[in-house]
Coordinates of C-alpha atoms and ligand atoms in Angstrom, one line a residue:
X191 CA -14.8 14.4 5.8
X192 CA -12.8 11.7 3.2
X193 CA -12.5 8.8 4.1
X194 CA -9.3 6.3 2.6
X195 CA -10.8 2.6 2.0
X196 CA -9.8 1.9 -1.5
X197 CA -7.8 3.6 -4.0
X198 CA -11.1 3.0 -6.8
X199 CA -13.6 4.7 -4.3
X200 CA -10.9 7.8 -4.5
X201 CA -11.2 10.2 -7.9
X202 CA -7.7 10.2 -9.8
X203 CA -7.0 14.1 -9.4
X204 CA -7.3 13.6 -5.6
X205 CA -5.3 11.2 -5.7
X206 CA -2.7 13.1 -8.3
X207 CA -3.2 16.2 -5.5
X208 CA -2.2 13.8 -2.3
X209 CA 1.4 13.3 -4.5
X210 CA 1.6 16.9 -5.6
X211 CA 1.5 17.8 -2.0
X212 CA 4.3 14.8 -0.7
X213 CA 6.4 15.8 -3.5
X214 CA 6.1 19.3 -1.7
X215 CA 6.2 18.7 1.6
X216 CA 9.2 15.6 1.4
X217 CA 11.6 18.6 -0.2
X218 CA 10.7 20.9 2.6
X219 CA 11.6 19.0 5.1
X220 CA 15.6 18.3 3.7
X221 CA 17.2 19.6 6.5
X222 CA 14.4 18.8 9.6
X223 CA 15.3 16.1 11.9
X224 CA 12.8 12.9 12.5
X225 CA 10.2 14.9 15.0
X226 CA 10.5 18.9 13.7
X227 CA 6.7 19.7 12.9
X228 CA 6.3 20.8 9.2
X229 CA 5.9 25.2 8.9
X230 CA 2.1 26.2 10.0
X231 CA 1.8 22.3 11.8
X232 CA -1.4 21.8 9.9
X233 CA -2.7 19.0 12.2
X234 CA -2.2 20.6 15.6
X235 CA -4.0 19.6 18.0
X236 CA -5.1 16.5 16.3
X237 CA -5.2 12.4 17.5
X238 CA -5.0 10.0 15.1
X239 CA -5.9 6.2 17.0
X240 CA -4.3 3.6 14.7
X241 CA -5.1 0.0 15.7
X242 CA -4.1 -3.5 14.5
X243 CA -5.3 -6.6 14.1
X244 CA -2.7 -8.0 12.5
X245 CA 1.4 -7.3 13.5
X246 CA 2.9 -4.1 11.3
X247 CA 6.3 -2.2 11.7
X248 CA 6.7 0.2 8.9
X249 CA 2.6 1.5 8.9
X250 CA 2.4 1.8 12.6
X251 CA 5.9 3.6 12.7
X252 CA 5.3 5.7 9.2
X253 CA 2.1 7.0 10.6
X254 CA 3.3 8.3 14.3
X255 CA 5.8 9.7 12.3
X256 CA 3.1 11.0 9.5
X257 CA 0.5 12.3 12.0
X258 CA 3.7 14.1 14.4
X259 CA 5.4 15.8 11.7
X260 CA 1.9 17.8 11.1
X261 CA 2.1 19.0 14.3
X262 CA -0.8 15.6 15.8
X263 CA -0.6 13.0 17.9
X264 CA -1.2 9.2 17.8
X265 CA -2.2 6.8 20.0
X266 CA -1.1 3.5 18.4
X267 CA -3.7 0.6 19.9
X268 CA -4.3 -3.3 19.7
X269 CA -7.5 -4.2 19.0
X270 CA -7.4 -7.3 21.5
X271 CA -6.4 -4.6 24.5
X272 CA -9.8 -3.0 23.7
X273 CA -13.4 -4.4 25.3
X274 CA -14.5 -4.6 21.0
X275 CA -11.3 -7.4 20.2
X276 CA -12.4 -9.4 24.0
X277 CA -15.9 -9.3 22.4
X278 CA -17.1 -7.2 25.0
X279 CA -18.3 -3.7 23.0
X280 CA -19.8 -3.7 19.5
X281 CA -18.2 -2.0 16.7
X282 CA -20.9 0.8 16.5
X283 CA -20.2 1.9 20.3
X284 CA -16.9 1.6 19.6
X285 CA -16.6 3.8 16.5
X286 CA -18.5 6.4 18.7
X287 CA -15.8 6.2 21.7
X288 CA -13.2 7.1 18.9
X289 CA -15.0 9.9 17.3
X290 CA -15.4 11.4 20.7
X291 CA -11.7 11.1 21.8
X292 CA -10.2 11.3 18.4
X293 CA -10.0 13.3 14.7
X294 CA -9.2 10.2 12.5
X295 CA -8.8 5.6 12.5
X296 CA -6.3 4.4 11.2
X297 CA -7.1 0.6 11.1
X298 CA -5.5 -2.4 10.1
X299 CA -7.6 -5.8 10.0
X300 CA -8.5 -9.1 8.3
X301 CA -11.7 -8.2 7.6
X302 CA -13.1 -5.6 5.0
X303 CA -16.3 -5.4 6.5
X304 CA -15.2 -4.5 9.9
X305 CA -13.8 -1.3 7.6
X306 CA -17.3 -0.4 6.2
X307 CA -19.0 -1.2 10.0
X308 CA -16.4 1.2 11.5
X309 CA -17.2 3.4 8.4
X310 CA -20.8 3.6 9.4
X311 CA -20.3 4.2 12.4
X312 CA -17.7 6.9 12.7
X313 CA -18.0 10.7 12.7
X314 CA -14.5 11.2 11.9
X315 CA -11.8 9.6 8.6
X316 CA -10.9 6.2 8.8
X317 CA -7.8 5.3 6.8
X318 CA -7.3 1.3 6.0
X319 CA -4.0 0.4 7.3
X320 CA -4.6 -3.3 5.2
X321 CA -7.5 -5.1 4.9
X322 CA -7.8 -8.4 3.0
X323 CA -8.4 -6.8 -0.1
X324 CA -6.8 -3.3 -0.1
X325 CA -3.3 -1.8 1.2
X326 CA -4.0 2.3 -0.7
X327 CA -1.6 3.6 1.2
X328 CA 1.5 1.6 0.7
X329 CA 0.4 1.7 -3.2
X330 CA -0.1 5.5 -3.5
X331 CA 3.1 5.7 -2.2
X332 CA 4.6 3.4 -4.3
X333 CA 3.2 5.4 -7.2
X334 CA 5.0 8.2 -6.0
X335 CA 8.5 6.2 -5.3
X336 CA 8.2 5.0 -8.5
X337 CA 7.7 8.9 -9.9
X338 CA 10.6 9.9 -7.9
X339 CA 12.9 7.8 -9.0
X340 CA 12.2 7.0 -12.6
X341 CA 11.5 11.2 -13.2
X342 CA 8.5 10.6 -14.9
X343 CA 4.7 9.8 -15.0
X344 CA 4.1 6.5 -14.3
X345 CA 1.2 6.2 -16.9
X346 CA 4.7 6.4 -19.4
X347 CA 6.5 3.2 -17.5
X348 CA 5.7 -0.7 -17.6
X349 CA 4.6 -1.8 -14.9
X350 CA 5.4 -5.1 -13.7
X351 CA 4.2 -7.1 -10.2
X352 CA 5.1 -11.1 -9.6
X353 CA 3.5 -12.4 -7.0
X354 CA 0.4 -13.8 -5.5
X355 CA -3.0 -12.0 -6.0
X356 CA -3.5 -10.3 -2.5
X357 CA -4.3 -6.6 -1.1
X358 CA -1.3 -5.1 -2.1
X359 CA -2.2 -6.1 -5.8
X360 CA -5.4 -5.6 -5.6
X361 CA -4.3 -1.4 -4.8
X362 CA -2.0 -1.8 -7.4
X363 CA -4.5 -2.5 -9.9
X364 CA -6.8 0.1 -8.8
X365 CA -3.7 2.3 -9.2
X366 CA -3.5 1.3 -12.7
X367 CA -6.9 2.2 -13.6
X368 CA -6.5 5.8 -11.7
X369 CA -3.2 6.2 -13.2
X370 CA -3.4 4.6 -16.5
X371 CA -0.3 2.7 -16.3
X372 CA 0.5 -0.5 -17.9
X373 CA 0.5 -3.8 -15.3
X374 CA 2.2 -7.2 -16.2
X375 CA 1.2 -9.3 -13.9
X376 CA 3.0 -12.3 -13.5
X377 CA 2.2 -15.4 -11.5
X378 CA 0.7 -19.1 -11.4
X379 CA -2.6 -19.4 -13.3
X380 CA -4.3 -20.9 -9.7
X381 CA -3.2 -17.4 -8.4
X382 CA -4.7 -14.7 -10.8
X383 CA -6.4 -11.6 -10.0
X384 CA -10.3 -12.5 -8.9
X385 CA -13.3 -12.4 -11.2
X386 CA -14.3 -9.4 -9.0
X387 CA -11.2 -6.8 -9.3
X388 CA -11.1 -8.0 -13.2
X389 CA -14.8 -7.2 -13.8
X390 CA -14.0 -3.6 -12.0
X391 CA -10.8 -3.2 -13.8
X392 CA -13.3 -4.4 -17.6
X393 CA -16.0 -1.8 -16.4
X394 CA -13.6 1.2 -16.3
X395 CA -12.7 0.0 -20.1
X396 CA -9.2 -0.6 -19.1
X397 CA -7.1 -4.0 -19.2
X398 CA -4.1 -5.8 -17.2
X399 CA -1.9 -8.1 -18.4
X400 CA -1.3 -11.7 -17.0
X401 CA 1.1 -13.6 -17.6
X402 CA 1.9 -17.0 -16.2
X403 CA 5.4 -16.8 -17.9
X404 CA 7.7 -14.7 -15.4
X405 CA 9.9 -13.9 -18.4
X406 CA 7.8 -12.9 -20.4
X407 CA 6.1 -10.4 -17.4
X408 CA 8.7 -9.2 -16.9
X409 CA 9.5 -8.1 -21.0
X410 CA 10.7 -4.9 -21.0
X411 CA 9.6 -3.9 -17.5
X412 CA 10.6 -0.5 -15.9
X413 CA 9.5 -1.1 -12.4
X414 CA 9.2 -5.1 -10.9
X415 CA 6.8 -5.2 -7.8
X416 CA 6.7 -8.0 -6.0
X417 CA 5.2 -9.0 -2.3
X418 CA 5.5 -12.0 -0.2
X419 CA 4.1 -15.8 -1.5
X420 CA 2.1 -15.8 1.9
X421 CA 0.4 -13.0 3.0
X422 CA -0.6 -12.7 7.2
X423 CA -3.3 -14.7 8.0
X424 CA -2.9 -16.6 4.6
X425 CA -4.9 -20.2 5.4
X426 CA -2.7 -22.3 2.9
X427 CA -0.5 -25.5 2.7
X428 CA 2.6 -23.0 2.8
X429 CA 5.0 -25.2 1.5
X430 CA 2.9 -26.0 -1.5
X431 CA 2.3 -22.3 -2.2
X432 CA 6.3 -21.9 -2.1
X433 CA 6.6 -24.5 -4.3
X434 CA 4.0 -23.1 -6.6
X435 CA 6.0 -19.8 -6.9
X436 CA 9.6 -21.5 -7.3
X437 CA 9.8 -20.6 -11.2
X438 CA 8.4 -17.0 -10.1
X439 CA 11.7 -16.3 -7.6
X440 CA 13.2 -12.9 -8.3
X441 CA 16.5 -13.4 -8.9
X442 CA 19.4 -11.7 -11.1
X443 CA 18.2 -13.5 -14.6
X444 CA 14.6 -12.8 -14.0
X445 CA 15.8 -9.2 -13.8
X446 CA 17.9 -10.1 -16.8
X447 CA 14.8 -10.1 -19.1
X448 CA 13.7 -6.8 -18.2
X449 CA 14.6 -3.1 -19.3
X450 CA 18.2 -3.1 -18.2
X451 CA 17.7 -0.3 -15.5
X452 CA 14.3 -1.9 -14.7
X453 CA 13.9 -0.6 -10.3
X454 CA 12.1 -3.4 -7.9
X455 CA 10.4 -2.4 -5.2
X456 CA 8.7 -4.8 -2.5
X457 CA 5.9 -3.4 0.1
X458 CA 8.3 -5.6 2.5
X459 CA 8.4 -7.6 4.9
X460 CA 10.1 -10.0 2.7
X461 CA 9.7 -14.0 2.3
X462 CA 12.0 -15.8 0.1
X463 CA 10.2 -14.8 -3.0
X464 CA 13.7 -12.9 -4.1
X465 CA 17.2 -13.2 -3.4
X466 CA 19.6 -11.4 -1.9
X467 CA 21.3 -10.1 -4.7
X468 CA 17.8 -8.6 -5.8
X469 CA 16.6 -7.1 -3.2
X470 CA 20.0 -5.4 -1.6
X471 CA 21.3 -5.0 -5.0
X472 CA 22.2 -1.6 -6.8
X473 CA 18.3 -1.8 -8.4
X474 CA 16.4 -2.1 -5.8
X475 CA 15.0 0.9 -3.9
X476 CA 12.8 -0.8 -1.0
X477 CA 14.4 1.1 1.9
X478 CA 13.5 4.7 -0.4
X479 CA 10.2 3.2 -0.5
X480 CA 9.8 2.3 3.0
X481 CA 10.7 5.7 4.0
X482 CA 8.6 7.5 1.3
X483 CA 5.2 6.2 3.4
X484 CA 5.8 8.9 5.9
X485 CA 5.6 11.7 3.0
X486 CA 2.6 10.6 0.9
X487 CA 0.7 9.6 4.6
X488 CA 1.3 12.8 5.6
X489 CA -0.6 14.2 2.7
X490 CA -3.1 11.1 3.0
X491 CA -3.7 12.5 6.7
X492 CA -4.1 16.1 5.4
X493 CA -6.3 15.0 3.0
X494 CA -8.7 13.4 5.0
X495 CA -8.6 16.2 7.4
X496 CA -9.7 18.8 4.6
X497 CA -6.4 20.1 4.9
X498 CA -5.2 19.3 1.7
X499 CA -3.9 22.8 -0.1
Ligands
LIG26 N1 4.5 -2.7 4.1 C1 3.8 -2.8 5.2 O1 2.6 -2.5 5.3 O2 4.6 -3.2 6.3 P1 4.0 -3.5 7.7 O3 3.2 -4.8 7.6 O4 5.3 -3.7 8.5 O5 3.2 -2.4 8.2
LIG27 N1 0.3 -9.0 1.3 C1 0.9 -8.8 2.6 C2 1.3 -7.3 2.8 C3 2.1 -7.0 4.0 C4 2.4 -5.5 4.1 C5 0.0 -9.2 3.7 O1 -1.2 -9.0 3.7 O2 0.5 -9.8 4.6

């Protein structure tokens, strides 16, 4: 049984094998409509209970759609309809009742202990759907996005995020390390990776870049990430934050300074972090990237299942 916490707690050629089989299995299904079960339906017969604490439209929907097109079911849950988010069940019983009715958790929350409790407790995968510190499956699949449209290895591209340090950099820094690419990052010096992802990031004798310069992050970038200002659940003087960012806004010029057919991509949803011309213009590829989730979960789900080929 695998479990899908964090993107460091997972070796690089299982992760390498989990994009192998997207690529795959994405090409395969050219010509299927949105609910035709992939050839051989590798996860019939299987439940996958995903559950949020926090809202989500593209996980919830990329995973029912993950999950059905292996042939499985989902059963998509709020934790505060369950006795465990009234305070009425603990998290051990809980994890039991979903081992006994289903084959994998999907589970999104603002706490990354809850994730190691339910760990603990489980019999069967859990999968974190976003935790305060970790979002592994939007950034595996941005890995592969960014292979599938640039045509090669990302360990060969620049790599560039601006934005604040959340869970969705946090991933993408793990993926730099598992991947070897290079990462700009670029943001306020208040808002820099933690002492605790840097120290991981120094013990595996690799490095990131920070820059709080958004031009210069941006120098010769082939792929601009960027995220919203304020994350769900973020406890800060919002308007402050905003303001904080204003000289980090993603607009045309900021593009200007990078390679000239530099991609962005953005985890969505959006804030005003970048305009409109940016993120609906001819470089940016969020939609492709959005869509891409339901591939690499698939092979995510298949993975954790033991299914992996
Ligand atoms: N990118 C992402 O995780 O979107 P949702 O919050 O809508 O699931
Ligand atoms: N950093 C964002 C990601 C949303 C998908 C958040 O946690 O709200």
């Amino acid at each position: 049984m695998k479990h899908f916490i964090n993107l460091r707690d997972i070796p690089s050629k299982d992760l390498r094998k989990i994009i192998a089989d997207a690529k795959k299995r994405k090409k395969l299904r050219e010509k299927l409509s949105t609910l035709e079960v992939d050839k051989g339906a590798p996860l019939k017969g299987k439940m996958l209970v995903q559950m949020f604490e926090k809202p989500s439209s593209r996980t919830r929907i990329s995973f029912y759609l993950a999950i059905k097109q292996l042939g499985g079911s989902a059963l998509t849950l709020r934790s505060n309809e369950l006795h465990l988010g009234q305070g009425g069940e603990s998290i051990a019983d809980t994890a039991k009742i979903l081992s006994t009715y289903g084959d994998g958790f999907m589970f999104r929350t603002d706490s990354d202990k809850k994730v190691n409790d339910f760990k603990k407790y489980l019999n069967i995968p859990i999968i974190n759907g976003l935790s305060p510190s970790s979002h592994p499956t939007q950034v595996l699949s941005d890995v592969f996005t960014v292979e599938e449209i640039k045509k090669k290895p990302i360990s060969k591209l620049k790599i560039c995020w601006i934005g604040d340090s959340n869970n969705v950099l946090d991933s993408l820094i793990e993926a730099s390390v598992k991947f070897s690419f290079r990462l700009n990052i670029g943001c306020p010096k208040k808002f820099e990776p933690k002492k605790k992802i840097r120290d991981w990031v120094k013990k595996n004798n690799k490095k990131i870049f920070l820059y709080n310069n958004p031009e210069k992050a941006v120098e010769e970038a082939d792929v601009i990430f960027s995220d919203k200002v304020i994350s769900m659940n973020d406890k800060v003087d919002k308007k402050r934050k905003i303001k904080q960012f204003k000289k980090f806004k993603i607009k045309k010029e900021l593009m200007g300074h990078a390679k000239k057919n530099c991609i962005f991509l953005h985890c969505l949803p959006r804030g005003n972090e970048v305009e409109d011309d940016v993120f609906l213009g001819e470089n940016s590829y969020v939609w492709q990237q959005a869509l891409n989730r339901v591939h690499v979960q698939k092979s995510i789900l298949l993975y954790c299942f033991g299914k992996l080929r």
